[in-house]
Coordinates of N, CA and C in Angstrom, one line a residue:
M20 N 111.9 -15.3 138.6 CA 111.2 -14.6 139.6 C 110.4 -13.5 139.1
R21 N 111.0 -12.7 138.2 CA 110.2 -11.6 137.5 C 109.0 -12.1 136.7
T22 N 109.2 -13.2 136.1 CA 108.1 -13.8 135.3 C 107.0 -14.3 136.2
L23 N 107.3 -14.8 137.4 CA 106.3 -15.2 138.4 C 105.5 -14.0 138.9
K24 N 106.2 -12.9 139.2 CA 105.6 -11.7 139.6 C 104.6 -11.2 138.6
K25 N 105.1 -11.1 137.3 CA 104.3 -10.6 136.2 C 103.0 -11.5 136.0
T26 N 103.2 -12.8 136.1 CA 102.1 -13.7 136.0 C 101.1 -13.5 137.1
L27 N 101.6 -13.4 138.3 CA 100.7 -13.1 139.5 C 99.9 -11.8 139.3
V28 N 100.6 -10.8 138.9 CA 100.0 -9.5 138.7 C 98.9 -9.6 137.6
L29 N 99.2 -10.2 136.5 CA 98.3 -10.4 135.4 C 97.1 -11.2 135.9
M30 N 97.3 -12.3 136.7 CA 96.2 -13.1 137.2 C 95.3 -12.2 138.1
M31 N 95.9 -11.4 138.9 CA 95.1 -10.5 139.8 C 94.2 -9.6 139.0
V32 N 94.8 -9.0 138.0 CA 94.1 -8.1 137.1 C 92.9 -8.8 136.5
V33 N 93.1 -10.0 136.0 CA 92.0 -10.8 135.3 C 90.9 -11.1 136.3
I34 N 91.3 -11.5 137.5 CA 90.3 -11.8 138.6 C 89.5 -10.6 139.0
M35 N 90.2 -9.5 139.2 CA 89.5 -8.3 139.6 C 88.6 -7.8 138.5
T36 N 89.0 -7.9 137.2 CA 88.1 -7.5 136.1 C 86.9 -8.4 136.0
T37 N 87.1 -9.7 136.2 CA 86.0 -10.6 136.2 C 85.0 -10.3 137.3
I38 N 85.5 -10.1 138.5 CA 84.6 -9.8 139.6 C 83.8 -8.5 139.4
S39 N 84.5 -7.4 138.9 CA 83.8 -6.2 138.7 C 82.8 -6.3 137.5
L40 N 83.0 -7.0 136.5 CA 82.1 -7.2 135.4 C 80.9 -8.0 135.8
T41 N 81.1 -9.0 136.7 CA 80.0 -9.8 137.2 C 78.9 -8.9 137.9
G42 N 79.4 -7.9 138.6 CA 78.5 -7.0 139.4 C 77.7 -6.0 138.5
C43 N 78.0 -5.9 137.2 CA 77.4 -4.9 136.3 C 76.1 -5.4 135.6
G44 N 75.8 -6.7 135.8 CA 74.7 -7.3 135.1 C 73.4 -6.8 135.7
K45 N 72.3 -7.3 135.1 CA 70.9 -7.0 135.7 C 70.8 -7.6 137.1
P46 N 70.1 -6.8 137.9 CA 69.9 -7.4 139.3 C 68.9 -8.5 139.2
T47 N 69.0 -9.4 140.2 CA 68.1 -10.5 140.4 C 67.0 -10.0 141.3
A48 N 65.7 -10.0 140.8 CA 64.6 -9.4 141.5 C 63.7 -10.4 142.1
S49 N 63.2 -10.0 143.3 CA 62.3 -10.9 144.1 C 61.1 -10.0 144.4
P50 N 60.1 -9.9 143.5 CA 58.9 -9.0 143.7 C 57.9 -9.6 144.7
V51 N 57.3 -8.7 145.4 CA 56.1 -9.0 146.3 C 55.0 -8.1 145.9
V52 N 53.8 -8.7 145.6 CA 52.7 -7.9 145.1 C 51.4 -8.3 146.0
A53 N 50.6 -7.2 146.3 CA 49.4 -7.5 147.0 C 48.3 -6.5 146.4
I54 N 47.1 -6.9 146.3 CA 46.0 -6.1 145.8 C 44.9 -6.0 146.9
G55 N 44.6 -4.8 147.3 CA 43.5 -4.6 148.3 C 42.4 -3.8 147.7
Y56 N 41.2 -3.9 148.2 CA 40.0 -3.2 147.6 C 39.2 -2.5 148.7
K57 N 38.4 -1.6 148.2 CA 37.4 -0.9 149.0 C 36.2 -0.7 148.1
V58 N 35.0 -0.6 148.7 CA 33.8 -0.2 147.9 C 33.5 1.2 148.3
N59 N 32.6 1.8 147.6 CA 32.1 3.2 147.8 C 32.7 3.8 149.0
G60 N 33.1 5.0 148.9 CA 33.6 5.8 150.0 C 34.8 6.6 149.7
M61 N 35.5 7.0 150.7 CA 36.7 7.8 150.6 C 37.8 6.9 150.0
E62 N 38.7 7.6 149.3 CA 39.9 6.9 148.7 C 40.9 6.5 149.8
S63 N 40.9 7.2 150.9 CA 41.9 6.8 152.0 C 41.2 5.8 152.9
G64 N 42.0 5.2 153.8 CA 41.5 4.2 154.7 C 42.0 2.8 154.3
D65 N 41.5 1.8 155.0 CA 42.0 0.5 154.9 C 41.4 -0.2 153.6
Y66 N 42.3 -0.9 152.9 CA 42.0 -1.7 151.8 C 42.1 -3.2 152.2
S67 N 41.2 -4.0 151.7 CA 41.1 -5.4 152.1 C 41.3 -6.3 150.9
E68 N 42.1 -7.4 151.0 CA 42.3 -8.4 150.0 C 41.1 -9.3 150.0
A69 N 40.2 -9.3 151.1 CA 39.1 -10.2 151.2 C 37.9 -9.8 150.4
I70 N 37.8 -8.6 150.0 CA 36.6 -8.1 149.2 C 36.6 -8.8 147.9
E71 N 35.5 -9.4 147.5 CA 35.4 -10.2 146.3 C 34.3 -9.8 145.3
K72 N 33.4 -8.9 145.8 CA 32.3 -8.5 144.9 C 32.1 -7.0 144.9
F73 N 31.8 -6.5 143.7 CA 31.5 -5.1 143.5 C 30.3 -4.9 142.7
V74 N 29.5 -3.9 143.0 CA 28.2 -3.6 142.3 C 28.5 -2.8 141.1
I75 N 28.0 -3.3 140.0 CA 28.1 -2.6 138.7 C 27.5 -1.2 138.8
G76 N 28.3 -0.2 138.3 CA 27.8 1.2 138.4 C 28.3 1.9 139.6
E77 N 28.8 1.3 140.6 CA 29.3 1.9 141.8 C 30.8 1.9 141.9
D78 N 31.4 2.9 142.6 CA 32.9 3.0 142.6 C 33.5 1.8 143.3
M79 N 34.6 1.3 142.7 CA 35.5 0.3 143.2 C 36.9 0.9 143.4
Y80 N 37.4 0.9 144.6 CA 38.8 1.4 144.9 C 39.7 0.2 145.0
C81 N 41.0 0.5 144.5 CA 42.0 -0.6 144.4 C 43.3 0.0 144.8
C82 N 44.1 -0.7 145.7 CA 45.4 -0.3 146.1 C 46.3 -1.5 145.8
T83 N 47.2 -1.4 144.8 CA 48.2 -2.4 144.5 C 49.5 -2.0 145.1
T84 N 50.1 -2.9 145.9 CA 51.4 -2.6 146.5 C 52.4 -3.5 145.9
V85 N 53.6 -2.9 145.6 CA 54.7 -3.7 144.9 C 56.0 -3.3 145.7
K86 N 56.7 -4.4 146.0 CA 58.1 -4.2 146.5 C 59.0 -5.1 145.8
V87 N 60.0 -4.5 145.1 CA 61.0 -5.3 144.3 C 62.3 -5.3 145.0
V88 N 62.6 -6.4 145.7 CA 63.9 -6.5 146.4 C 64.9 -7.2 145.4
T89 N 66.1 -6.6 145.3 CA 67.1 -7.2 144.4 C 68.3 -7.5 145.2
D90 N 69.3 -8.1 144.4 CA 70.6 -8.4 145.0 C 71.6 -7.3 144.9
K91 N 71.2 -6.1 144.5 CA 72.1 -5.0 144.3 C 71.6 -3.8 145.2
K92 N 72.6 -3.0 145.6 CA 72.3 -1.8 146.4 C 71.8 -0.7 145.5
A93 N 72.3 -0.6 144.3 CA 71.9 0.4 143.4 C 70.4 0.3 143.0
M94 N 69.7 1.4 142.8 CA 68.3 1.4 142.4 C 68.2 1.0 140.9
H95 N 67.2 0.2 140.6 CA 66.9 -0.3 139.3 C 65.5 0.0 139.0
T96 N 65.1 0.5 137.8 CA 63.7 0.8 137.5 C 63.1 -0.4 136.8
Y97 N 61.8 -0.7 137.3 CA 61.0 -1.7 136.8 C 59.7 -1.1 136.3
T98 N 59.0 -1.7 135.3 CA 57.7 -1.2 134.9 C 56.7 -2.2 135.4
V99 N 55.7 -1.6 136.1 CA 54.5 -2.3 136.6 C 53.3 -2.0 135.7
E100 N 52.7 -3.1 135.2 CA 51.5 -2.9 134.3 C 50.3 -3.6 135.0
I101 N 49.3 -2.8 135.2 CA 48.1 -3.3 135.9 C 47.0 -3.2 134.8
T102 N 46.3 -4.4 134.6 CA 45.2 -4.5 133.6 C 43.9 -4.7 134.4
I103 N 43.0 -3.7 134.2 CA 41.7 -3.8 134.9 C 40.6 -4.0 133.8
P104 N 39.9 -5.2 133.8 CA 38.9 -5.5 132.8 C 37.5 -5.0 133.3
K105 N 36.6 -4.9 132.3 CA 35.2 -4.6 132.6 C 35.0 -3.4 133.5
T106 N 35.8 -2.3 133.3 CA 35.8 -1.1 134.1 C 35.9 0.1 133.3
K107 N 35.1 1.2 133.7 CA 35.2 2.5 133.0 C 35.6 3.5 134.0
D108 N 35.9 4.7 133.5 CA 36.2 5.9 134.3 C 37.3 5.6 135.4
V109 N 38.3 4.9 134.9 CA 39.4 4.7 135.9 C 40.2 5.9 136.1
E110 N 40.4 6.3 137.4 CA 41.2 7.4 137.7 C 42.3 7.0 138.7
I111 N 43.5 7.6 138.5 CA 44.6 7.4 139.4 C 44.4 8.2 140.7
I112 N 44.6 7.6 141.8 CA 44.6 8.3 143.1 C 46.0 8.6 143.4
K113 N 46.4 9.9 143.3 CA 47.8 10.3 143.5 C 48.2 10.4 145.0
R114 N 47.2 10.8 145.8 CA 47.5 11.0 147.2 C 47.8 9.6 147.8
G115 N 49.0 9.4 148.2 CA 49.4 8.1 148.8 C 49.9 7.1 147.8
G116 N 49.8 7.4 146.5 CA 50.2 6.4 145.5 C 51.0 7.1 144.4
L117 N 51.6 6.3 143.6 CA 52.4 6.7 142.5 C 51.5 7.3 141.4
D118 N 52.1 8.1 140.6 CA 51.4 8.6 139.4 C 51.7 7.7 138.2
A119 N 50.7 7.3 137.5 CA 50.9 6.5 136.3 C 51.7 7.2 135.2
K120 N 52.6 6.4 134.6 CA 53.4 7.0 133.5 C 52.5 6.9 132.2
E121 N 51.6 6.0 132.2 CA 50.7 5.8 131.0 C 49.4 5.1 131.4
V122 N 48.3 5.6 130.8 CA 47.0 5.0 130.9 C 46.5 4.7 129.5
I123 N 46.1 3.4 129.3 CA 45.7 3.0 128.0 C 44.3 2.5 128.1
D124 N 43.4 3.0 127.3 CA 42.0 2.5 127.2 C 41.9 1.5 126.1
D125 N 41.9 0.2 126.5 CA 41.9 -0.9 125.6 C 40.4 -1.3 125.3
A126 N 39.7 -0.5 124.5 CA 38.3 -0.8 124.3 C 38.0 -2.1 123.6
A127 N 38.9 -2.6 122.8 CA 38.7 -3.9 122.1 C 38.7 -5.0 123.1
N128 N 39.4 -4.9 124.2 CA 39.4 -6.0 125.2 C 38.6 -5.5 126.5
E129 N 37.9 -4.4 126.4 CA 37.1 -3.9 127.5 C 37.9 -3.8 128.8
S130 N 39.1 -3.2 128.7 CA 39.9 -3.0 129.8 C 40.7 -1.7 129.8
V131 N 41.3 -1.4 130.9 CA 42.1 -0.2 131.1 C 43.5 -0.8 131.5
I132 N 44.6 -0.3 130.9 CA 45.9 -0.7 131.3 C 46.6 0.5 131.9
L133 N 47.2 0.3 133.1 CA 47.9 1.4 133.8 C 49.4 1.0 133.9
R134 N 50.3 1.9 133.6 CA 51.7 1.6 133.6 C 52.4 2.5 134.6
F135 N 53.2 2.0 135.5 CA 53.9 2.7 136.5 C 55.4 2.3 136.5
E136 N 56.2 3.2 137.0 CA 57.6 2.8 137.2 C 57.9 2.7 138.7
V137 N 58.5 1.6 139.1 CA 58.9 1.5 140.5 C 60.4 1.2 140.6
Q138 N 61.0 1.5 141.8 CA 62.4 1.3 142.0 C 62.6 0.1 142.8
G139 N 63.6 -0.7 142.4 CA 63.9 -1.9 143.1 C 65.4 -1.8 143.6
C140 N 65.7 -2.4 144.7 CA 67.1 -2.4 145.2 C 67.1 -3.4 146.4
K141 N 68.3 -3.5 147.0 CA 68.5 -4.5 148.1 C 67.6 -4.1 149.3
E142 N 67.4 -2.8 149.5 CA 66.6 -2.3 150.6 C 65.4 -1.6 150.1
A143 N 64.7 -2.2 149.2 CA 63.5 -1.6 148.6 C 62.4 -1.4 149.6
T144 N 61.6 -0.4 149.3 CA 60.4 -0.2 150.2 C 59.2 -0.4 149.3
E145 N 58.1 -0.7 150.0 CA 56.8 -0.9 149.3 C 56.3 0.3 148.6
Q146 N 55.8 0.2 147.4 CA 55.3 1.3 146.7 C 53.9 1.1 146.3
K147 N 53.0 2.1 146.4 CA 51.6 1.9 146.2 C 51.2 2.5 144.8
M148 N 50.2 1.8 144.2 CA 49.6 2.3 143.0 C 48.1 2.2 143.3
M149 N 47.4 3.4 143.3 CA 46.0 3.4 143.7 C 45.1 4.0 142.6
F150 N 44.0 3.4 142.4 CA 43.0 3.9 141.4 C 41.6 3.6 141.8
K151 N 40.7 4.2 141.2 CA 39.3 3.8 141.3 C 38.7 3.7 139.9
G152 N 37.6 2.9 139.9 CA 36.9 2.7 138.6 C 35.5 2.3 138.8
I153 N 34.7 2.2 137.8 CA 33.3 1.7 137.9 C 33.1 0.5 137.1
P154 N 32.8 -0.6 137.7 CA 32.6 -1.9 137.0 C 31.4 -1.7 136.0
T155 N 31.5 -2.3 134.8 CA 30.5 -2.2 133.8 C 29.8 -3.4 133.4
N156 N 30.4 -4.6 133.5 CA 29.8 -5.8 133.0 C 29.8 -6.9 134.1
E157 N 28.7 -7.7 134.1 CA 28.6 -8.7 135.1 C 29.6 -9.9 134.8
G158 N 30.0 -10.5 135.9 CA 30.8 -11.7 135.8 C 32.2 -11.5 136.5
S159 N 33.0 -12.5 136.4 CA 34.3 -12.5 137.0 C 35.2 -11.5 136.2
A160 N 36.1 -10.8 137.0 CA 37.1 -9.9 136.4 C 38.4 -10.2 137.1
T161 N 39.4 -10.5 136.3 CA 40.8 -10.8 136.8 C 41.7 -9.6 136.6
I162 N 42.0 -8.9 137.7 CA 43.0 -7.8 137.6 C 44.4 -8.4 137.6
Q163 N 45.1 -8.0 136.6 CA 46.5 -8.6 136.4 C 47.5 -7.6 136.7
V164 N 48.6 -8.0 137.4 CA 49.8 -7.2 137.6 C 51.0 -7.9 137.0
K165 N 51.7 -7.2 136.1 CA 52.9 -7.8 135.5 C 54.0 -6.8 135.8
I166 N 55.2 -7.4 136.1 CA 56.4 -6.5 136.3 C 57.4 -6.9 135.2
Y167 N 57.9 -5.8 134.6 CA 58.8 -5.9 133.5 C 60.2 -5.3 133.9
D168 N 61.2 -5.9 133.4 CA 62.6 -5.4 133.5 C 63.1 -5.2 132.1
E169 N 63.2 -3.9 131.6 CA 63.7 -3.6 130.3 C 62.9 -4.4 129.2
G170 N 61.5 -4.4 129.4 CA 60.6 -5.0 128.4 C 60.4 -6.5 128.6
E171 N 61.2 -7.2 129.4 CA 61.0 -8.6 129.7 C 60.2 -8.8 130.9
E172 N 59.1 -9.6 130.8 CA 58.3 -9.9 132.0 C 59.0 -10.8 132.9
I173 N 59.1 -10.3 134.2 CA 59.8 -11.1 135.2 C 58.9 -11.6 136.3
Y174 N 57.6 -11.1 136.4 CA 56.7 -11.6 137.4 C 55.3 -11.3 137.0
G175 N 54.4 -12.1 137.4 CA 53.0 -11.9 137.2 C 52.1 -12.3 138.4
Y176 N 51.1 -11.5 138.6 CA 50.2 -11.7 139.8 C 48.8 -11.4 139.3
S177 N 47.8 -12.0 139.9 CA 46.4 -11.6 139.5 C 45.5 -11.8 140.7
S178 N 44.4 -11.1 140.6 CA 43.3 -11.2 141.7 C 42.0 -11.2 140.9
T179 N 41.1 -12.1 141.2 CA 39.8 -12.2 140.6 C 38.7 -11.8 141.5
V180 N 37.9 -10.9 141.0 CA 36.7 -10.4 141.8 C 35.4 -10.6 140.9
D181 N 34.3 -10.4 141.5 CA 33.0 -10.6 140.7 C 32.3 -9.2 140.7
F182 N 31.8 -8.9 139.5 CA 31.0 -7.7 139.3 C 29.6 -8.2 139.2
V183 N 28.7 -7.6 140.0 CA 27.3 -8.1 140.1 C 26.4 -6.9 140.1
Y184 N 25.1 -7.1 139.7 CA 24.1 -6.1 139.7 C 23.6 -5.9 141.2
G185 N 23.3 -4.7 141.6 CA 22.8 -4.4 142.9 C 21.5 -5.2 143.2
E186 N 21.4 -5.6 144.5 CA 20.2 -6.4 144.8 C 19.1 -5.6 145.5

C-alpha cells in the first residue's frame, strides 16, 4: 500500500513538472500586418491600403500596423523590421506610433531599415509604426515587414507601390 502511494505521488510530481515546463517555451505567434499610405499632407488622418503611386520628390506617409496574438497571457517582445527602398529623408512619426529602436541607412541597397519592438500576448492590441519619406527613384518599390522572435524570422509581409515622376 505504501509503495502504491509513493508511486502515485511520484507520478503526480512528474506530471505536474511536465505540464509546468511545457508552459515555459516560446509562445506560438499569429501576427497580423497591414500597411496604409497617404500622400502629401498632414501626418494624421486616414491611411489607405489602396494607394499605389507616389510622386518622386514629394512626401509619402506610411502607417504599418502589427498585432501579434500568442497562445500565452504573458507579454513577449518581438522585433519588427520595416525595409523601405528608394526613399530618402525617412522620419519616424512618434505621435500615434511607436518610436523606432534603430534606424539604418542602407545606402548600398538604396533603402532605409527601421526596427521596432512590439509586445505580443493572448490579448494583444494593434500597434502602429508610422513614418514619412521622399521617394527618390522611378519604378516599383516593395516595402517589406518582417517579424522576428529572438533573431528568428517568424513572419513576412510586403506591399508594392510605384514611384513615378510628376505629370
